[in-house]
XYZ file of C-alpha atoms in Angstrom:
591
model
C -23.928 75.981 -41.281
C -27.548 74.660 -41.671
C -28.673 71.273 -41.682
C -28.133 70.860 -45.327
C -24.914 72.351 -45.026
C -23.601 70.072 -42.297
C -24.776 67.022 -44.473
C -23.262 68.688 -47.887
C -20.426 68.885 -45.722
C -20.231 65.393 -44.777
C -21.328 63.935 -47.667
C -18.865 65.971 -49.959
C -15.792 65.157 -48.471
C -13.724 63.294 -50.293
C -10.311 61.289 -49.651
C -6.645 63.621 -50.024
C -4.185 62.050 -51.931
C -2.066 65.480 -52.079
C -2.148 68.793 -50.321
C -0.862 72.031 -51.628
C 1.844 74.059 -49.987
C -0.561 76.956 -49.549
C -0.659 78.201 -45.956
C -3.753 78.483 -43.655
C -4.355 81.487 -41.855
C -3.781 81.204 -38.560
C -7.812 83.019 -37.744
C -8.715 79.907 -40.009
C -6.553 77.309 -37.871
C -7.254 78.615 -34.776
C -11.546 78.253 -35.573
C -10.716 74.924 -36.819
C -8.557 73.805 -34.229
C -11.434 75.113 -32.013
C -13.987 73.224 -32.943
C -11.661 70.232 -31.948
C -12.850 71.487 -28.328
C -16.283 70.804 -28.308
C -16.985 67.402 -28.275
C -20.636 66.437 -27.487
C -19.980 63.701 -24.921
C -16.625 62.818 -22.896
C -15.409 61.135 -19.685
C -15.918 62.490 -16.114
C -12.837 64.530 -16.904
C -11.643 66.008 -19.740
C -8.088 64.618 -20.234
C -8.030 65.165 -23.781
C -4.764 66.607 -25.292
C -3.965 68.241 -29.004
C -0.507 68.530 -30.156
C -0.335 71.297 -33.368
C 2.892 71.064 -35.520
C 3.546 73.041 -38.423
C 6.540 74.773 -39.568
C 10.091 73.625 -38.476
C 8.475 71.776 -35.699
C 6.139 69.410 -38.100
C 9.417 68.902 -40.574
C 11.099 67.703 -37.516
C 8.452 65.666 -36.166
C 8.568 64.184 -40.030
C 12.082 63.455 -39.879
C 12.099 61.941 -36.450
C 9.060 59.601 -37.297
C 10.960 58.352 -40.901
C 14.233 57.712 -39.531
C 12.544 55.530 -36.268
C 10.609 53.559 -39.441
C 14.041 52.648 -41.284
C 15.471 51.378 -38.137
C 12.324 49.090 -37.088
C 11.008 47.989 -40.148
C 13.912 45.565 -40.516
C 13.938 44.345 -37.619
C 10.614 43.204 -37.637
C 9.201 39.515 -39.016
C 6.144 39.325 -41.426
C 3.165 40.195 -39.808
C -0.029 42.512 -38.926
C 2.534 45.278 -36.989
C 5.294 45.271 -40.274
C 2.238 45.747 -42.395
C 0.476 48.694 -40.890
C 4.111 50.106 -40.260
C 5.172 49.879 -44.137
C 2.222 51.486 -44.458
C 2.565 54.224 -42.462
C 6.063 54.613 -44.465
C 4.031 55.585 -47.398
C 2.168 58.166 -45.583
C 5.207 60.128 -44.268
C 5.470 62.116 -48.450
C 1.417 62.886 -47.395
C 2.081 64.487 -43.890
C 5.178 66.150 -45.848
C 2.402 68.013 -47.654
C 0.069 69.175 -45.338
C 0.897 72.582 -43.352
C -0.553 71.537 -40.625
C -0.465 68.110 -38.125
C -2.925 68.213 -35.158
C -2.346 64.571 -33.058
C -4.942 64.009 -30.514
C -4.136 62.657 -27.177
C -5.758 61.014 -24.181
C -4.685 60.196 -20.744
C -4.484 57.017 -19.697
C -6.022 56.917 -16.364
C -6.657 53.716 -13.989
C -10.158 53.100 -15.898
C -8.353 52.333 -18.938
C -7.875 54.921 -22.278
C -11.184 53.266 -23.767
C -13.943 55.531 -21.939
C -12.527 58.446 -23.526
C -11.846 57.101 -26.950
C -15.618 58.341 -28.122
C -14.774 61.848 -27.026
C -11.544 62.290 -28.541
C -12.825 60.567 -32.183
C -16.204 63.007 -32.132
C -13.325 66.287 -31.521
C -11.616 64.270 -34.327
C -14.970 64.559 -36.528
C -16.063 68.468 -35.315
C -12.400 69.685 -36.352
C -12.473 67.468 -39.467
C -16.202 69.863 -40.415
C -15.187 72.338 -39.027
C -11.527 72.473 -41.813
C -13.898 71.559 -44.672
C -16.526 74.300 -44.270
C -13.802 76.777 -44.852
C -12.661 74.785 -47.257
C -9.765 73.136 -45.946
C -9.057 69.706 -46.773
C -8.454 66.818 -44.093
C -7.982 63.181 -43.584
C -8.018 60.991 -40.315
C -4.833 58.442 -40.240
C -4.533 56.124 -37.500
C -1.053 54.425 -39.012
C 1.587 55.516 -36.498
C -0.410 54.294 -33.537
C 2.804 51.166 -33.186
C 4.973 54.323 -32.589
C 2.800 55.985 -30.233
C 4.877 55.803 -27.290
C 8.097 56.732 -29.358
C 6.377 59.846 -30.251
C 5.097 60.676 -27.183
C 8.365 60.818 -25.825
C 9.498 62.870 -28.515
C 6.847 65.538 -28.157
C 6.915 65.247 -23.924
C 3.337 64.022 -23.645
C 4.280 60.701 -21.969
C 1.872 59.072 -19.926
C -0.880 59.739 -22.684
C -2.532 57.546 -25.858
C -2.219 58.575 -29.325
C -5.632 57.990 -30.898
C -5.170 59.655 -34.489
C -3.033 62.355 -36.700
C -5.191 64.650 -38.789
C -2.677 66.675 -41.436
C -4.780 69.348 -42.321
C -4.495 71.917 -45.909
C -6.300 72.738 -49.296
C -6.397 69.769 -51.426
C -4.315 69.704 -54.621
C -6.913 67.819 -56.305
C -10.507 66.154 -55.794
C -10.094 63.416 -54.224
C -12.159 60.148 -54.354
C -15.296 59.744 -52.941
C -15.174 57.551 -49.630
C -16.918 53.730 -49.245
C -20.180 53.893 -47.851
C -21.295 51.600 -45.250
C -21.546 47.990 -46.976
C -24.600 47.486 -45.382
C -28.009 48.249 -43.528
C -30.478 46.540 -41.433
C -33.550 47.905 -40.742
C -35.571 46.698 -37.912
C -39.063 48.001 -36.863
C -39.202 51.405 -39.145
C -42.168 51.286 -41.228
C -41.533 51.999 -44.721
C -38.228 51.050 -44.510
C -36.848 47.397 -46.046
C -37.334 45.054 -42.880
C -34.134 42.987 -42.570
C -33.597 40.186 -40.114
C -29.959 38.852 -41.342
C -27.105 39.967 -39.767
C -24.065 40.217 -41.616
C -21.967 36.995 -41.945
C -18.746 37.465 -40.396
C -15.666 35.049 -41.484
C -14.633 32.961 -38.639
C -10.739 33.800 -37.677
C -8.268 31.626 -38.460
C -7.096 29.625 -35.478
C -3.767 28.248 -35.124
C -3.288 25.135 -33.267
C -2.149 26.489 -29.480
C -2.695 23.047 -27.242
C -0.171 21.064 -26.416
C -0.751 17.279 -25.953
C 2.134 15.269 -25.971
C 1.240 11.855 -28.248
C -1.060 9.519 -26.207
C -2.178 12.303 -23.776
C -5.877 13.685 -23.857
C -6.294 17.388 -24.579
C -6.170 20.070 -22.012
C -9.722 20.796 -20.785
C -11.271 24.321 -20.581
C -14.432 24.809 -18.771
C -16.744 28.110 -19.945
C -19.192 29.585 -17.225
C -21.412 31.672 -19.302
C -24.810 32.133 -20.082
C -24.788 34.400 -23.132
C -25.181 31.477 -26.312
C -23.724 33.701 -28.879
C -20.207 35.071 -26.963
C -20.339 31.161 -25.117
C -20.336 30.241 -28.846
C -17.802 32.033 -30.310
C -15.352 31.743 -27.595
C -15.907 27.892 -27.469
C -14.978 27.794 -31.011
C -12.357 29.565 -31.245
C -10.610 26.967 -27.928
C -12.064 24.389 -30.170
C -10.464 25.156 -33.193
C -6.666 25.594 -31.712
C -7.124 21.784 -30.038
C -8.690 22.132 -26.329
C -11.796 20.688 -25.350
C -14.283 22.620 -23.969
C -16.847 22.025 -21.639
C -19.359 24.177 -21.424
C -21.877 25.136 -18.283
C -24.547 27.795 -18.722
C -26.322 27.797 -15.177
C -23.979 29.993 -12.227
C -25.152 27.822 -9.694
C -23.865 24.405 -11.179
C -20.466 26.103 -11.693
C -18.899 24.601 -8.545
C -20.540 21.522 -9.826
C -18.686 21.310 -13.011
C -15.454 21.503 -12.224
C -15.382 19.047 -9.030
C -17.103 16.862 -12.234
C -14.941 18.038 -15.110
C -11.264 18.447 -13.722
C -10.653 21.192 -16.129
C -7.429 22.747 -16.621
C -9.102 26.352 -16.834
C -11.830 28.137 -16.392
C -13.166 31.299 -18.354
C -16.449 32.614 -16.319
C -18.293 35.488 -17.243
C -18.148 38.682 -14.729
C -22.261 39.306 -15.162
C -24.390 36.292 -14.540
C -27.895 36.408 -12.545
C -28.510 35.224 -9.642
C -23.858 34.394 -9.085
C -21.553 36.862 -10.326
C -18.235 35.800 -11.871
C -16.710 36.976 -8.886
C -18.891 35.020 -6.394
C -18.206 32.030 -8.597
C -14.291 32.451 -8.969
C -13.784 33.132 -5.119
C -15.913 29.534 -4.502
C -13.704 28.476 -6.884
C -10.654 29.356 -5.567
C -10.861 28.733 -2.114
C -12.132 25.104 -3.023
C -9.742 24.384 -5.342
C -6.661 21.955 -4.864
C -3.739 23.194 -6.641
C -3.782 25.486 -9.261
C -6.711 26.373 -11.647
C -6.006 29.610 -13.246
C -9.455 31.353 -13.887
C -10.437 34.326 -16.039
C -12.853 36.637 -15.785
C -14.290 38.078 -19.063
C -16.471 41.598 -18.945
C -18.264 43.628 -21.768
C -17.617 46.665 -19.112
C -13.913 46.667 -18.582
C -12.592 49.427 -16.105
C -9.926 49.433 -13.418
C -12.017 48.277 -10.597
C -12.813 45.011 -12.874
C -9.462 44.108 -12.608
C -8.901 44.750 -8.891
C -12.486 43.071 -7.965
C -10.927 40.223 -10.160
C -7.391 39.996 -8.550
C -8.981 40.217 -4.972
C -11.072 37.066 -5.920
C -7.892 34.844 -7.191
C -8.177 35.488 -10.773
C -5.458 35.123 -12.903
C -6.378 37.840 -15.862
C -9.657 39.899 -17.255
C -10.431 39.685 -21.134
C -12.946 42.115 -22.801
C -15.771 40.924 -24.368
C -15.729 40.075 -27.314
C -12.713 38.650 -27.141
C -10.140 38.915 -29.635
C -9.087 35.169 -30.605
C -5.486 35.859 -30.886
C -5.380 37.481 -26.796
C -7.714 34.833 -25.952
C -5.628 32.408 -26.923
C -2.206 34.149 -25.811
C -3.693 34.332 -22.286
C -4.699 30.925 -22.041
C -1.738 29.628 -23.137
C 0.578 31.306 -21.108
C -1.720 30.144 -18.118
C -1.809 26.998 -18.571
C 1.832 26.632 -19.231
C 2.028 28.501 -15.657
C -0.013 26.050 -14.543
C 2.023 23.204 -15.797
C 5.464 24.718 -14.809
C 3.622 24.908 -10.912
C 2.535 21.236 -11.379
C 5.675 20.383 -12.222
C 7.757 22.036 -9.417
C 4.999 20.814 -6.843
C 6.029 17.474 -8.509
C 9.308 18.147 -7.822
C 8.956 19.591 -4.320
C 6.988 16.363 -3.589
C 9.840 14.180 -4.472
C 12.655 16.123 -2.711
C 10.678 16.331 0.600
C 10.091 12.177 0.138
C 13.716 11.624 -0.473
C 14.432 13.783 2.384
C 12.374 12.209 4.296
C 14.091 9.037 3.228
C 17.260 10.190 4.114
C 16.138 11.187 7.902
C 14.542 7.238 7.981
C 18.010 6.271 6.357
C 20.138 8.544 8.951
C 17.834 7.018 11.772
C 18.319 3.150 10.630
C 22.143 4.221 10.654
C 22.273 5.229 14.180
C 19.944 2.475 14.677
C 22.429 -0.297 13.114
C 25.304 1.542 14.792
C 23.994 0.774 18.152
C 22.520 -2.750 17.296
C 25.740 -3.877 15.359
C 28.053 -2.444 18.602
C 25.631 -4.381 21.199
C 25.089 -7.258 18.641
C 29.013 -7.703 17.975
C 30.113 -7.277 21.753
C 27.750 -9.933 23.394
C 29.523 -12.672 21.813
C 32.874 -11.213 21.736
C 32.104 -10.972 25.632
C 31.406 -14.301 26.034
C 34.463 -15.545 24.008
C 36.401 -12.691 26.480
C 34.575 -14.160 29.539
C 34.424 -17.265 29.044
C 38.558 -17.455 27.859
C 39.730 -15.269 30.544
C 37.444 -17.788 33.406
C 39.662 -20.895 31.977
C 43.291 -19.170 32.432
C 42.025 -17.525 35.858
C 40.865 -21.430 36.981
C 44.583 -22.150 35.607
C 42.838 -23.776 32.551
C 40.743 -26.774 34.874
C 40.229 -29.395 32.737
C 36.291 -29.197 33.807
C 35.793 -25.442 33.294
C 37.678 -25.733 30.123
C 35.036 -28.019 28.602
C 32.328 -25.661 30.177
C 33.397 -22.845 28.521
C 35.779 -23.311 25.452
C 32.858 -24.699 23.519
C 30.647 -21.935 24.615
C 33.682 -19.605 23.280
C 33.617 -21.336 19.892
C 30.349 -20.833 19.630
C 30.397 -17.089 20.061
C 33.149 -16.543 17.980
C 30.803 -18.434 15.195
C 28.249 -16.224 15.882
C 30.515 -12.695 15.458
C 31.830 -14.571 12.414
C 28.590 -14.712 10.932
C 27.638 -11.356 12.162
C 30.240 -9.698 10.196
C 29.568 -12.345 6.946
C 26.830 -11.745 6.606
C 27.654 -7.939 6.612
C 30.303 -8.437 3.857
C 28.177 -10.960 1.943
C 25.094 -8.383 1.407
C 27.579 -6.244 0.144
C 29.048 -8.639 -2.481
C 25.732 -9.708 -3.622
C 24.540 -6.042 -3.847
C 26.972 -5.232 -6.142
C 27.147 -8.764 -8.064
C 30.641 -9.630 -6.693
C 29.206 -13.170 -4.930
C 29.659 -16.006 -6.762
C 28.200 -18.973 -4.733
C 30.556 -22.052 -5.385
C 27.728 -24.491 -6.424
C 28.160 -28.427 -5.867
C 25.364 -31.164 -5.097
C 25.182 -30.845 -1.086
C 23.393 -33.665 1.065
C 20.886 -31.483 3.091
C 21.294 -33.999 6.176
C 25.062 -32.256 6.405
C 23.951 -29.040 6.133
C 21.133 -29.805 9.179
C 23.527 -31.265 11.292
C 26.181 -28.155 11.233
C 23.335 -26.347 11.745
C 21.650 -28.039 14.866
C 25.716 -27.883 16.145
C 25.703 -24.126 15.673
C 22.570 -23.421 17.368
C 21.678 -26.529 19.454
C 22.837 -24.841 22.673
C 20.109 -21.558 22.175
C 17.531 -23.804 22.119
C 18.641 -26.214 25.082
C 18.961 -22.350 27.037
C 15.253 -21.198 25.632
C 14.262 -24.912 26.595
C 12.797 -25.094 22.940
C 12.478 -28.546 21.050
C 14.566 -28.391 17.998
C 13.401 -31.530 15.127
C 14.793 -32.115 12.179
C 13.253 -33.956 9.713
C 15.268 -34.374 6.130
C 14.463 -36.833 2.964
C 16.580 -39.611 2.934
C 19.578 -39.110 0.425
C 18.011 -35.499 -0.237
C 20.738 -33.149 -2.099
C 20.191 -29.584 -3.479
C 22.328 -27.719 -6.280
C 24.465 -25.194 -3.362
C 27.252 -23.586 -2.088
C 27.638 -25.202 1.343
C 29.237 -22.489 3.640
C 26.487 -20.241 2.586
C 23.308 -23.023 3.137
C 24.134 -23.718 6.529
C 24.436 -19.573 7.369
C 21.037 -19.205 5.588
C 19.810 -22.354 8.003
C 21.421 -20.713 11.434
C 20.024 -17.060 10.410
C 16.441 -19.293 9.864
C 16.925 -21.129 13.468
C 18.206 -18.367 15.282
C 15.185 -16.287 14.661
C 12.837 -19.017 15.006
C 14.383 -19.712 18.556
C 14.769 -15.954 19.078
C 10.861 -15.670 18.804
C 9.425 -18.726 20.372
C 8.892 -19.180 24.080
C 9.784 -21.845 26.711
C 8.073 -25.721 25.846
C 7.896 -24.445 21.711
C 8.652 -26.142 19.123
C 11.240 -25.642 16.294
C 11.855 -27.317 13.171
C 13.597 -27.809 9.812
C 12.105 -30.118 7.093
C 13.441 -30.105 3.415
C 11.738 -32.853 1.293
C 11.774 -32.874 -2.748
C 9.214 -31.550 -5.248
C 7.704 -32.943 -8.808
C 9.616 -29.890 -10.586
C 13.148 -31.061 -9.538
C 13.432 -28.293 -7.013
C 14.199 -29.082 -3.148
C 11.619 -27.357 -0.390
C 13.277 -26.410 2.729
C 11.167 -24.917 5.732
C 11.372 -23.617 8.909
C 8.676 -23.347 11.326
C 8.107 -22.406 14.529
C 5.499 -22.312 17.370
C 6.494 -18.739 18.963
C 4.733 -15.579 18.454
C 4.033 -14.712 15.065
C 4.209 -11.861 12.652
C 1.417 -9.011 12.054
C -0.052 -9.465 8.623
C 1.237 -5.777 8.376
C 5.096 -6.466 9.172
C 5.597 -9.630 6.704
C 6.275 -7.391 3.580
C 8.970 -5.662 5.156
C 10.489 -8.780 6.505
C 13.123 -8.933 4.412
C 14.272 -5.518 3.979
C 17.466 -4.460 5.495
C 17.379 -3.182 8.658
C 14.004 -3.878 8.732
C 12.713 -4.568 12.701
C 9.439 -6.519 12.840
C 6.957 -4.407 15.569
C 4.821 -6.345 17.798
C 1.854 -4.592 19.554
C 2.662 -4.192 23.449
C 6.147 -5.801 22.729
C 9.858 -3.861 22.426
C 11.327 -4.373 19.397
C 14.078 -7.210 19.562
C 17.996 -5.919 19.575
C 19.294 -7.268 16.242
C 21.267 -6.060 13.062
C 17.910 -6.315 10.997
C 20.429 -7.838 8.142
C 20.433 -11.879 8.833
C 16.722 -12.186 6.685
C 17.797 -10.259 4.269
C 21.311 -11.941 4.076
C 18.621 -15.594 3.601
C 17.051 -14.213 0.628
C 19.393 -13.328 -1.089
C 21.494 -15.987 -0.657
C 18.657 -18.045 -2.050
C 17.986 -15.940 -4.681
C 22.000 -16.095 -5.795
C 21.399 -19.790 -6.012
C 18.199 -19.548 -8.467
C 15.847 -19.896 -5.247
C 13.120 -18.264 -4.245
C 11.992 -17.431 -0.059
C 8.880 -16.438 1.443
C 7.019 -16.738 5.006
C 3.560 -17.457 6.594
C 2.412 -16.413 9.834
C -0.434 -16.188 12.168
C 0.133 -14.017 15.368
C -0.082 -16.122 18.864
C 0.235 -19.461 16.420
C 3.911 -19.560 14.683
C 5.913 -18.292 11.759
C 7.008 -20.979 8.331
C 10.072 -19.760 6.439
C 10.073 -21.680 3.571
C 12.564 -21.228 0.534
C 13.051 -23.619 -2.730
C 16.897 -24.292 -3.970
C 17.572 -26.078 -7.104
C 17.753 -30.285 -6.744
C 21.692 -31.671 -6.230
C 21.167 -33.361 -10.006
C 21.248 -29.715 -11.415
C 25.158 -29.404 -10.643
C 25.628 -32.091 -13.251
């Protein structure tokens, strides 16, 4: 053909709406089908396939492809894949028509189907001439391309991309005359109409994708990219479905911007000067604490993209431009990975604290085990001892004065010991009910000074009392004089030889009665008084072994104070002296 010819040829084809059942010669369909084999340009191998049906062969290729469009089309919802599928229905009664189907294939190889795509359309285009210069009709359907791997399998060219059926044959009629390009822009011909618009393109339709729970700001996406017009679109389109974007066009304040910006994700370009994507998504990600999904977006997508991009912690590769609906697939799907790891690490983060909990809790157990067994037998062996010395001295009048008293006063102790074990119990689970009554606080200092007047005689201590005349507080009796003995005892427990100790309980303006402890011993570390009153709790000194005890008896006091509408607290200076003071309601309260 000559010049003219070639462009009579193009410019004459027309669209087939029917073919006729007239055969083509097979010298005809095999120059045709030739010409399919010459494409200008291609990849670095040629991994193009055709597939020619006619006959039997194309009628059961027909069939197979109408009966796989019954069963799907049903199943599927309203949407773009339903619609090009219903219309590929209404193609089958074309194909029917034409002798002859030619489908052209290409491998897919690791650098992706797309670099091959040119090739196969332009054999598409020379085959499509080729059939009209000898007068045989032919159109170029891309329809069945959501069945491509259903046919593939069918024709046992797996492994390989459908790009397009052409049903060749001579038209039954003219045809119409195809669309033109809508429009041309001339730039720097002379004679021809300058243009410098671009045509407007509609902005897609976004659908809402981010998630923020009411009261929560949006998810933040930071874009590394120094192209305005792709920056631009792809900020809009995050924009428009409800993230906020930050935006930073300079490589080399990338790092920058998110230790600023905290975002959620990052989208950075694979080609920036000076900083590639890759540079800038390794910094990122061996910086980065916890997860930060980044994705790298290319206008040059091959295999090695996507390895480069995996090696360097990314999460995925998009191809510029980016479709809106994958960009915002991707992203979502990352950042509810993202949230599902923060989650878990949340989660993680709480079982290893309550495990580590449960190793302080298993270690206070053994602790208490072996306090409450060395804490129970001293006085239960000086009740034994001193008992068992009266009946060996064939109960001496003398001895028996020594020690019986002694006795008593251990078995008080062990008595208390295990009270105030049961008590914390009861008031743990809101079983205590203090019997309340208006109780003189001179009583309640004198059984006290009885129960503990001999430890401070033995630690050579002073032990003063000084109570308000006729002073009475709203209280259950048996329980202020333990919280008054667990008070002494530790204030003896912790003062040296000479000290002082002493209990003063006076009245205040509200109606509530003060009560106080002090001591002159050595003192608690502004560290250890918050934990005072914990159970089990053992106050550490620096350079000192931590004192044998239950680690219950402080936090029996406060909440036996607290049962009676109270409240406790405690002042210390290390090397000076400790002040227990708690406040109980005044004896007129009872009324």
């Amino acid at each position: 053909m000559s010049d003219m010819n070639v462009f009579d040829a193009i410019h004459g084809r027309r669209a087939i709406h029917r073919f006729t059942d007239a055969p083509i010669p097979p010298d005809v369909l095999a120059e045709i089908v030739e010409a399919a084999r010459w494409a200008p340009y291609g990849t670095r191998d040629d991994d193009r396939t055709l597939v020619v049906l006619g006959g039997d062969e194309k009628a059961e290729f027909l069939r197979f492809v109408g009966d796989r469009l019954e069963k799907l089309l049903p199943a599927l919802g309203e949407g773009a894949s339903r619609q090009i599928l219903r219309y590929a229905r209404t193609l089958v009664n074309l194909l029917k028509d034409a002798p002859v189907l030619v489908l052209f294939y290409t491998a897919v190889r690791d650098e992706g189907p797309e670099l091959s795509l040119p090739s196969v359309a332009t054999a598409a285009q020379n085959m499509m001439l080729a059939a009209y210069a000898r007068g045989v009709a032919s159109c170029y359907m891309t329809g069945a391309i959501y069945l491509a791997d259903d046919i593939a399998d069918f024709l046992g060219v797996t492994g390989q991309r459908l790009v397009a059926t052409v049903p060749l044959g001579y038209a039954a009629s003219k045809g119409a005359t195809r669309k033109q390009f809508p429009r041309i822009i001339w730039r720097g011909i002379e004679g021809m109409g300058q243009s410098d618009e671009w045509p407007e393109v509609e902005p897609a339709e976004v659908t809402s994708a981010a998630r923020v729970a009411e009261g929560d700001d949006p998810e933040v996406i930071l874009i590394i990219d120094d192209s305005p017009g792709a920056l631009a679109q792809t900020a809009d389109i995050l924009r428009g479905a409800g993230y906020e974007v930050i935006v930073c066009e300079t490589p080399a304040m990338a790092l920058p911007c998110v230790e600023r910006d905290e975002p959620d994700l990052v989208l950075v370009d694979a080609i920036l000067p000076d900083l590639s994507g890759y540079e800038i998504c390794r910094s990122i990600e061996d910086g980065k604490d916890g997860p930060l999904p980044v994705i790298i977006t290319t206008s040059a997508y091959d295999a090695d993209d996507e390895r480069r991009a995996l090696a360097v912690g990314a999460a995925a590769v998009l191809t510029k431009p980016i479709a809106s609906h994958e960009l915002l697939a991707r992203v979502r799907s990352l950042l509810d990975m993202r949230g599902l790891y923060k989650d878990l690490q949340s989660h993680a983060d709480e079982l290893s604290a309550a495990n580590e909990r449960l190793r302080e809790l298993q270690e206070l157990r053994d602790a208490l085990t072996h306090m409450i067994i060395h804490d129970l037998r001293t006085p239960l062996t000086n009740i034994l001892t001193g008992l068992q010395t009266v009946e060996v001295m064939d109960y001496d009048r003398e001895m028996s004065e020594e020690f019986i008293p002694a006795a008593i006063h251990a078995g008080l102790d062990l008595g208390d010991m295990i009270s105030n074990l049961l008590d914390i119990s009861k008031m743990e689970s809101g079983e205590l009910d203090p019997k309340l009554a208006p109780t003189p606080l001179i009583d309640i200092a004198d059984s006290a000074r009885e129960r503990v007047g001999l430890l401070a005689e033995e630690a050579d201590l002073e032990l003063v009392t000084q109570i308000e005349d006729g002073l009475t507080a709203c209280a259950d009796s048996d329980l202020l004089v333990r919280v008054v003995v667990n008070l002494l005892g530790n204030a003896i427990k912790f003062t040296p030889g000479d000290g002082t100790v002493s209990l003063q309980a006076s009245a205040r303006d509200d109606g509530m009665v003060l009560v106080a402890v002090r001591d002159t011993g050595e003192g608690i570390p502004p560290e250890e008084l918050p934990r005072v009153f914990e159970k089990f709790s053992q106050v550490k000194r620096e350079g000192k072994p931590i004192r044998k005890g239950t680690g219950l008896g402080l936090t029996f006091v406060k909440m036996a104070v607290e049962a009676h509408g109270g409240e406790i607290w405690v002042e210390s200076q290390v090397g000076e002296g400790t002040v227990f003071s708690f406040t109980l309601p005044g004896g007129s309260d009872c009324a």
